[in-house]
Amino acid sequence: MTQDLQGQIALVTGASSGIGFGVAQALADAGAAVAINYHSHGEAAEDLAADIRKAGGQAFAVGADVADEAQIDAMFDSVIQHFGTIDIVVANSGLQKDAPFVDMTLADWHTVMNVNLAGQFLTAQRAVREFLRREPRPVSMALGKIICMSSVHELIPWAGHVNYAASKGGIQMMMKSLAQEVAPHRIRVNAIAPGAIRTPINKAAWDSPQALDKLLKLVPYGRIGEPGDIGRAAVWLASDESDYVVGTTLFVDGGMSLYPGFADNG
Ligand code: BGC
């Protein structure tokens, strides 16, 4: 991997497992100093930070619930205290609380909206404030970069997951509206829409041969994604290589969003 992000400082939310873990690792491999946010798995975040430091990089773990404004503020304060500022923010924290629509509780609706959508709002807002607070930095052409972790379900409806799909649909328009608003300040806001990536959130969909076989019918490219696939996309979106990419959702999904059911039908 190139060292495109040398000298830059990144914060990744929800980075103690899954996609966030892979993104934090990839940003560190590309030379960025990384703040690894966690909510409940502090040990995994500390271990990742220690591994990055052992490999010669800079990293530390920082706990915060992204749905809580005071905790978001404290997290940004601690990253700025630690590294001086922030250049790259990956708003990644997310969860699922699945249920048939008629049984979905209001509490589960709110939890998913608070973490997935309000959490990204708060994270991005605090990032924009920090970018505007300081001068541009020679390490990057942009004043700052924000990457929102969306999903193929910002596009593909998902029965039994109405709260989750609604939160990802919300991220799509939040990201684009924010991108339009802050682009004149040379802040780039983009999103990644992962498909089926091998992580704890969807373990049931890949941890038996039968489940994997069923899942792969939805993936024209014929394999499940790995966190590294998303990590490499995040490195590119965070780097000057993508300097003219503004307000775009990059689908990294092995073709899942190509309506594979239509390949021999319709
Ligand atoms: C969900 C996963 C799912 C994938 C593809 C993701 O956003 O979190 O559970 O496997 O979309 O459907």
Short mmCIF file of C-alpha atoms and ligand atoms in Angstrom, two decimals:
data_model
loop_
_atom_site.label_atom_id
_atom_site.label_comp_id
_atom_site.label_asym_id
_atom_site.label_seq_id
_atom_site.Cartn_x
_atom_site.Cartn_y
_atom_site.Cartn_z
CA MET A 1 0.00 0.00 0.00
CA THR A 2 1.28 3.51 -0.79
CA GLN A 3 1.97 5.97 2.00
CA ASP A 4 -0.47 8.50 0.52
CA LEU A 5 -1.70 9.64 3.92
CA GLN A 6 1.67 10.34 5.51
CA GLY A 7 1.42 13.18 8.03
CA GLN A 8 -2.39 13.13 8.17
CA ILE A 9 -4.53 12.46 11.23
CA ALA A 10 -7.62 10.30 11.05
CA LEU A 11 -10.48 9.43 13.37
CA VAL A 12 -12.54 6.30 12.69
CA THR A 13 -15.70 5.73 14.73
CA GLY A 14 -16.79 2.20 15.56
CA ALA A 15 -13.31 0.89 14.84
CA SER A 16 -13.01 -1.89 17.41
CA SER A 17 -14.42 -4.47 14.98
CA GLY A 18 -15.68 -5.13 11.48
CA ILE A 19 -15.47 -2.50 8.76
CA GLY A 20 -14.24 0.27 11.08
CA PHE A 21 -11.38 -1.96 12.26
CA GLY A 22 -10.39 -2.66 8.65
CA VAL A 23 -10.60 1.04 7.75
CA ALA A 24 -8.45 2.09 10.73
CA GLN A 25 -5.86 -0.53 9.81
CA ALA A 26 -5.78 0.56 6.16
CA LEU A 27 -5.46 4.27 7.02
CA ALA A 28 -2.58 3.45 9.36
CA ASP A 29 -0.93 1.29 6.64
CA ALA A 30 -1.19 4.32 4.35
CA GLY A 31 0.73 6.41 6.86
CA ALA A 32 -2.02 8.24 8.78
CA ALA A 33 -1.99 8.61 12.57
CA VAL A 34 -5.26 7.04 13.68
CA ALA A 35 -7.64 7.57 16.57
CA ILE A 36 -9.61 4.37 17.03
CA ASN A 37 -13.04 5.02 18.51
CA TYR A 38 -14.89 2.25 20.30
CA HIS A 39 -18.12 2.03 22.25
CA SER A 40 -18.11 -1.25 24.13
CA HIS A 41 -14.99 -3.17 22.99
CA GLY A 42 -12.15 -1.12 24.45
CA GLU A 43 -9.75 -4.04 24.58
CA ALA A 44 -10.00 -4.76 20.83
CA ALA A 45 -9.44 -1.05 20.08
CA GLU A 46 -6.43 -0.91 22.43
CA ASP A 47 -4.99 -4.04 20.79
CA LEU A 48 -5.35 -2.55 17.31
CA ALA A 49 -3.69 0.69 18.48
CA ALA A 50 -0.82 -1.30 20.01
CA ASP A 51 -0.38 -3.32 16.78
CA ILE A 52 -0.24 -0.13 14.71
CA ARG A 53 2.34 1.38 17.07
CA LYS A 54 4.40 -1.83 16.98
CA ALA A 55 4.46 -1.57 13.18
CA GLY A 56 5.91 1.96 13.51
CA GLY A 57 2.66 3.94 13.17
CA GLN A 58 0.80 6.24 15.51
CA ALA A 59 -2.53 5.27 17.07
CA PHE A 60 -4.57 5.44 20.23
CA ALA A 61 -7.99 4.18 21.31
CA VAL A 62 -10.73 6.56 22.42
CA GLY A 63 -14.11 5.53 23.85
CA ALA A 64 -17.35 7.36 23.03
CA ASP A 65 -20.98 6.68 22.26
CA VAL A 66 -21.50 8.49 18.94
CA ALA A 67 -25.17 9.08 19.75
CA ASP A 68 -24.18 11.29 22.71
CA GLU A 69 -23.15 14.86 21.87
CA ALA A 70 -21.09 15.40 25.02
CA GLN A 71 -19.15 12.19 24.38
CA ILE A 72 -18.53 13.21 20.75
CA ASP A 73 -17.16 16.55 21.98
CA ALA A 74 -14.91 14.84 24.52
CA MET A 75 -13.65 12.41 21.86
CA PHE A 76 -12.74 15.19 19.41
CA ASP A 77 -11.09 17.16 22.25
CA SER A 78 -8.99 14.16 23.16
CA VAL A 79 -7.94 13.49 19.53
CA ILE A 80 -7.00 17.16 19.04
CA GLN A 81 -5.08 17.15 22.31
CA HIS A 82 -3.28 13.97 21.28
CA PHE A 83 -2.48 14.69 17.61
CA GLY A 84 -3.05 18.48 17.27
CA THR A 85 -5.93 18.39 14.77
CA ILE A 86 -7.79 16.01 12.43
CA ASP A 87 -7.66 15.73 8.62
CA ILE A 88 -9.82 12.66 7.94
CA VAL A 89 -12.98 11.57 9.75
CA VAL A 90 -14.67 8.28 8.96
CA ALA A 91 -18.18 8.24 10.44
CA ASN A 92 -18.58 4.50 10.55
CA SER A 93 -20.37 3.43 13.75
CA GLY A 94 -23.54 1.55 13.00
CA LEU A 95 -25.76 -1.26 14.19
CA GLN A 96 -28.78 -3.33 13.26
CA LYS A 97 -31.88 -4.07 15.36
CA ASP A 98 -33.82 -6.26 12.97
CA ALA A 99 -37.48 -7.20 13.28
CA PRO A 100 -40.54 -7.73 11.12
CA PHE A 101 -42.14 -4.33 10.63
CA VAL A 102 -45.24 -5.11 12.70
CA ASP A 103 -43.09 -6.13 15.67
CA MET A 104 -40.42 -3.40 15.46
CA THR A 105 -40.35 -1.41 18.68
CA LEU A 106 -40.06 2.34 18.79
CA ALA A 107 -37.04 1.87 21.05
CA ASP A 108 -35.25 -0.17 18.37
CA TRP A 109 -36.25 2.37 15.72
CA HIS A 110 -34.71 5.16 17.83
CA THR A 111 -31.56 3.22 18.71
CA VAL A 112 -30.78 2.57 15.05
CA MET A 113 -31.58 6.14 14.00
CA ASN A 114 -29.60 7.61 16.90
CA VAL A 115 -26.44 5.61 16.30
CA ASN A 116 -26.48 5.27 12.50
CA LEU A 117 -27.89 8.66 11.47
CA ALA A 118 -27.68 11.13 14.38
CA GLY A 119 -24.27 9.64 15.25
CA GLN A 120 -22.95 10.46 11.78
CA PHE A 121 -24.54 13.93 11.96
CA LEU A 122 -22.76 14.70 15.24
CA THR A 123 -19.47 13.21 14.07
CA ALA A 124 -19.51 15.12 10.79
CA GLN A 125 -20.58 18.36 12.46
CA ARG A 126 -17.73 18.28 14.94
CA ALA A 127 -15.32 17.40 12.10
CA VAL A 128 -16.45 20.39 10.01
CA ARG A 129 -16.04 22.69 13.02
CA GLU A 130 -12.46 21.47 13.50
CA PHE A 131 -11.58 21.83 9.80
CA LEU A 132 -12.92 25.42 9.80
CA ARG A 133 -11.12 26.27 13.05
CA ARG A 134 -7.65 25.82 11.59
CA GLU A 135 -5.69 26.78 8.48
CA PRO A 136 -5.35 24.40 5.53
CA ARG A 137 -2.50 21.93 6.08
CA PRO A 138 0.25 21.13 3.56
CA VAL A 139 -0.46 17.39 3.95
CA SER A 140 -3.63 17.55 1.84
CA MET A 141 -5.19 19.54 -1.00
CA ALA A 142 -8.53 19.63 0.85
CA LEU A 143 -9.12 21.44 4.13
CA GLY A 144 -10.52 18.17 5.46
CA LYS A 145 -12.23 14.97 4.40
CA ILE A 146 -15.28 13.18 5.78
CA ILE A 147 -16.29 9.66 4.77
CA CYS A 148 -19.75 8.47 5.80
CA MET A 149 -20.22 4.71 6.01
CA SER A 150 -23.45 4.00 4.20
CA SER A 151 -24.62 0.65 2.81
CA VAL A 152 -26.07 -0.86 -0.33
CA HIS A 153 -29.28 -0.41 1.66
CA GLU A 154 -29.23 3.32 0.98
CA LEU A 155 -30.51 2.04 -2.40
CA ILE A 156 -31.78 -1.52 -1.94
CA PRO A 157 -34.94 -1.84 0.17
CA TRP A 158 -34.58 -4.43 2.94
CA ALA A 159 -37.64 -6.17 4.41
CA GLY A 160 -37.24 -6.92 8.11
CA HIS A 161 -34.69 -4.12 8.43
CA VAL A 162 -36.84 -1.02 7.92
CA ASN A 163 -35.07 1.03 10.60
CA TYR A 164 -31.61 0.17 9.24
CA ALA A 165 -32.50 0.85 5.58
CA ALA A 166 -34.19 4.14 6.57
CA SER A 167 -31.06 5.21 8.47
CA LYS A 168 -28.84 4.46 5.45
CA GLY A 169 -31.24 6.26 3.10
CA GLY A 170 -30.94 9.21 5.48
CA ILE A 171 -27.15 9.05 5.38
CA GLN A 172 -27.27 9.34 1.60
CA MET A 173 -29.07 12.71 1.64
CA MET A 174 -27.28 13.98 4.73
CA MET A 175 -23.94 13.28 3.05
CA LYS A 176 -24.90 14.91 -0.26
CA SER A 177 -26.49 17.99 1.35
CA LEU A 178 -23.51 18.44 3.65
CA ALA A 179 -21.10 17.95 0.74
CA GLN A 180 -22.88 20.69 -1.19
CA GLU A 181 -22.76 23.01 1.83
CA VAL A 182 -19.09 22.67 2.73
CA ALA A 183 -17.43 22.07 -0.66
CA PRO A 184 -16.76 25.85 -1.04
CA HIS A 185 -14.53 25.53 2.04
CA ARG A 186 -12.65 22.72 0.24
CA ILE A 187 -14.03 20.12 2.60
CA ARG A 188 -14.76 16.89 0.75
CA VAL A 189 -17.62 14.74 2.01
CA ASN A 190 -18.25 11.35 0.41
CA ALA A 191 -19.70 7.97 1.37
CA ILE A 192 -18.88 4.32 0.91
CA ALA A 193 -21.74 1.87 0.42
CA PRO A 194 -20.44 -1.58 1.37
CA GLY A 195 -22.29 -4.70 0.29
CA ALA A 196 -21.95 -7.96 2.19
CA ILE A 197 -18.67 -7.72 4.08
CA ARG A 198 -17.49 -10.54 6.36
CA THR A 199 -17.98 -8.92 9.81
CA PRO A 200 -19.80 -9.75 13.07
CA ILE A 201 -22.89 -7.71 12.05
CA ASN A 202 -23.91 -10.25 9.38
CA LYS A 203 -22.24 -13.43 10.71
CA ALA A 204 -25.43 -15.46 10.23
CA ALA A 205 -25.27 -14.69 6.49
CA TRP A 206 -21.81 -16.23 5.94
CA ASP A 207 -20.84 -18.58 8.76
CA SER A 208 -22.28 -21.75 7.26
CA PRO A 209 -21.74 -23.04 3.69
CA GLN A 210 -25.52 -22.98 3.10
CA ALA A 211 -25.88 -19.38 4.26
CA LEU A 212 -22.87 -18.26 2.23
CA ASP A 213 -24.21 -20.01 -0.86
CA LYS A 214 -27.53 -18.18 -0.49
CA LEU A 215 -25.76 -14.84 0.11
CA LEU A 216 -23.53 -15.24 -2.94
CA LYS A 217 -26.61 -15.43 -5.18
CA LEU A 218 -26.85 -11.69 -4.44
CA VAL A 219 -23.22 -10.98 -5.36
CA PRO A 220 -22.44 -11.15 -9.10
CA TYR A 221 -18.69 -11.00 -8.42
CA GLY A 222 -18.97 -14.31 -6.56
CA ARG A 223 -17.23 -13.65 -3.28
CA ILE A 224 -18.03 -12.05 0.05
CA GLY A 225 -16.29 -8.73 0.76
CA GLU A 226 -13.56 -8.34 3.36
CA PRO A 227 -12.99 -5.31 5.63
CA GLY A 228 -9.80 -4.62 3.64
CA ASP A 229 -11.90 -4.02 0.50
CA ILE A 230 -13.57 -1.13 2.33
CA GLY A 231 -10.30 -0.01 3.93
CA ARG A 232 -8.64 0.45 0.53
CA ALA A 233 -11.63 2.43 -0.75
CA ALA A 234 -11.45 4.65 2.34
CA VAL A 235 -7.73 5.30 1.79
CA TRP A 236 -8.43 6.41 -1.77
CA LEU A 237 -11.36 8.65 -0.76
CA ALA A 238 -9.23 10.20 1.98
CA SER A 239 -6.23 10.83 -0.26
CA ASP A 240 -5.46 13.54 -2.80
CA GLU A 241 -5.88 10.86 -5.51
CA SER A 242 -9.62 11.54 -5.18
CA ASP A 243 -9.33 15.30 -4.73
CA TYR A 244 -12.06 16.04 -7.31
CA VAL A 245 -14.50 13.49 -5.83
CA VAL A 246 -17.14 15.39 -3.87
CA GLY A 247 -20.55 14.20 -2.65
CA THR A 248 -20.31 10.75 -4.18
CA THR A 249 -21.28 7.36 -2.82
CA LEU A 250 -18.75 4.72 -3.81
CA PHE A 251 -20.43 1.29 -3.92
CA VAL A 252 -17.98 -1.43 -2.87
CA ASP A 253 -20.28 -4.41 -3.15
CA GLY A 254 -19.15 -6.97 -5.75
CA GLY A 255 -22.10 -5.84 -7.86
CA MET A 256 -24.80 -6.41 -5.22
CA SER A 257 -26.49 -3.14 -6.24
CA LEU A 258 -26.78 -4.29 -9.89
CA TYR A 259 -30.11 -6.08 -9.28
CA PRO A 260 -28.60 -9.56 -9.87
CA GLY A 261 -32.10 -11.12 -9.78
CA PHE A 262 -32.61 -9.58 -13.21
CA ALA A 263 -29.61 -11.38 -14.76
CA ASP A 264 -31.88 -14.18 -16.00
CA ASN A 265 -35.29 -12.71 -15.37
CA GLY A 266 -37.45 -9.70 -16.14
C1 BGC B 1 -25.61 -4.91 6.47
C2 BGC B 1 -25.24 -6.38 6.40
C3 BGC B 1 -25.66 -6.97 5.06
C4 BGC B 1 -25.20 -6.11 3.90
C5 BGC B 1 -25.75 -6.60 2.57
C6 BGC B 1 -25.02 -4.21 5.28
O1 BGC B 1 -25.26 -2.84 5.32
O2 BGC B 1 -25.12 -4.35 7.69
O3 BGC B 1 -25.87 -7.08 7.46
O4 BGC B 1 -25.14 -8.28 4.92
O5 BGC B 1 -25.59 -4.77 4.10
O6 BGC B 1 -27.13 -6.87 2.62
#
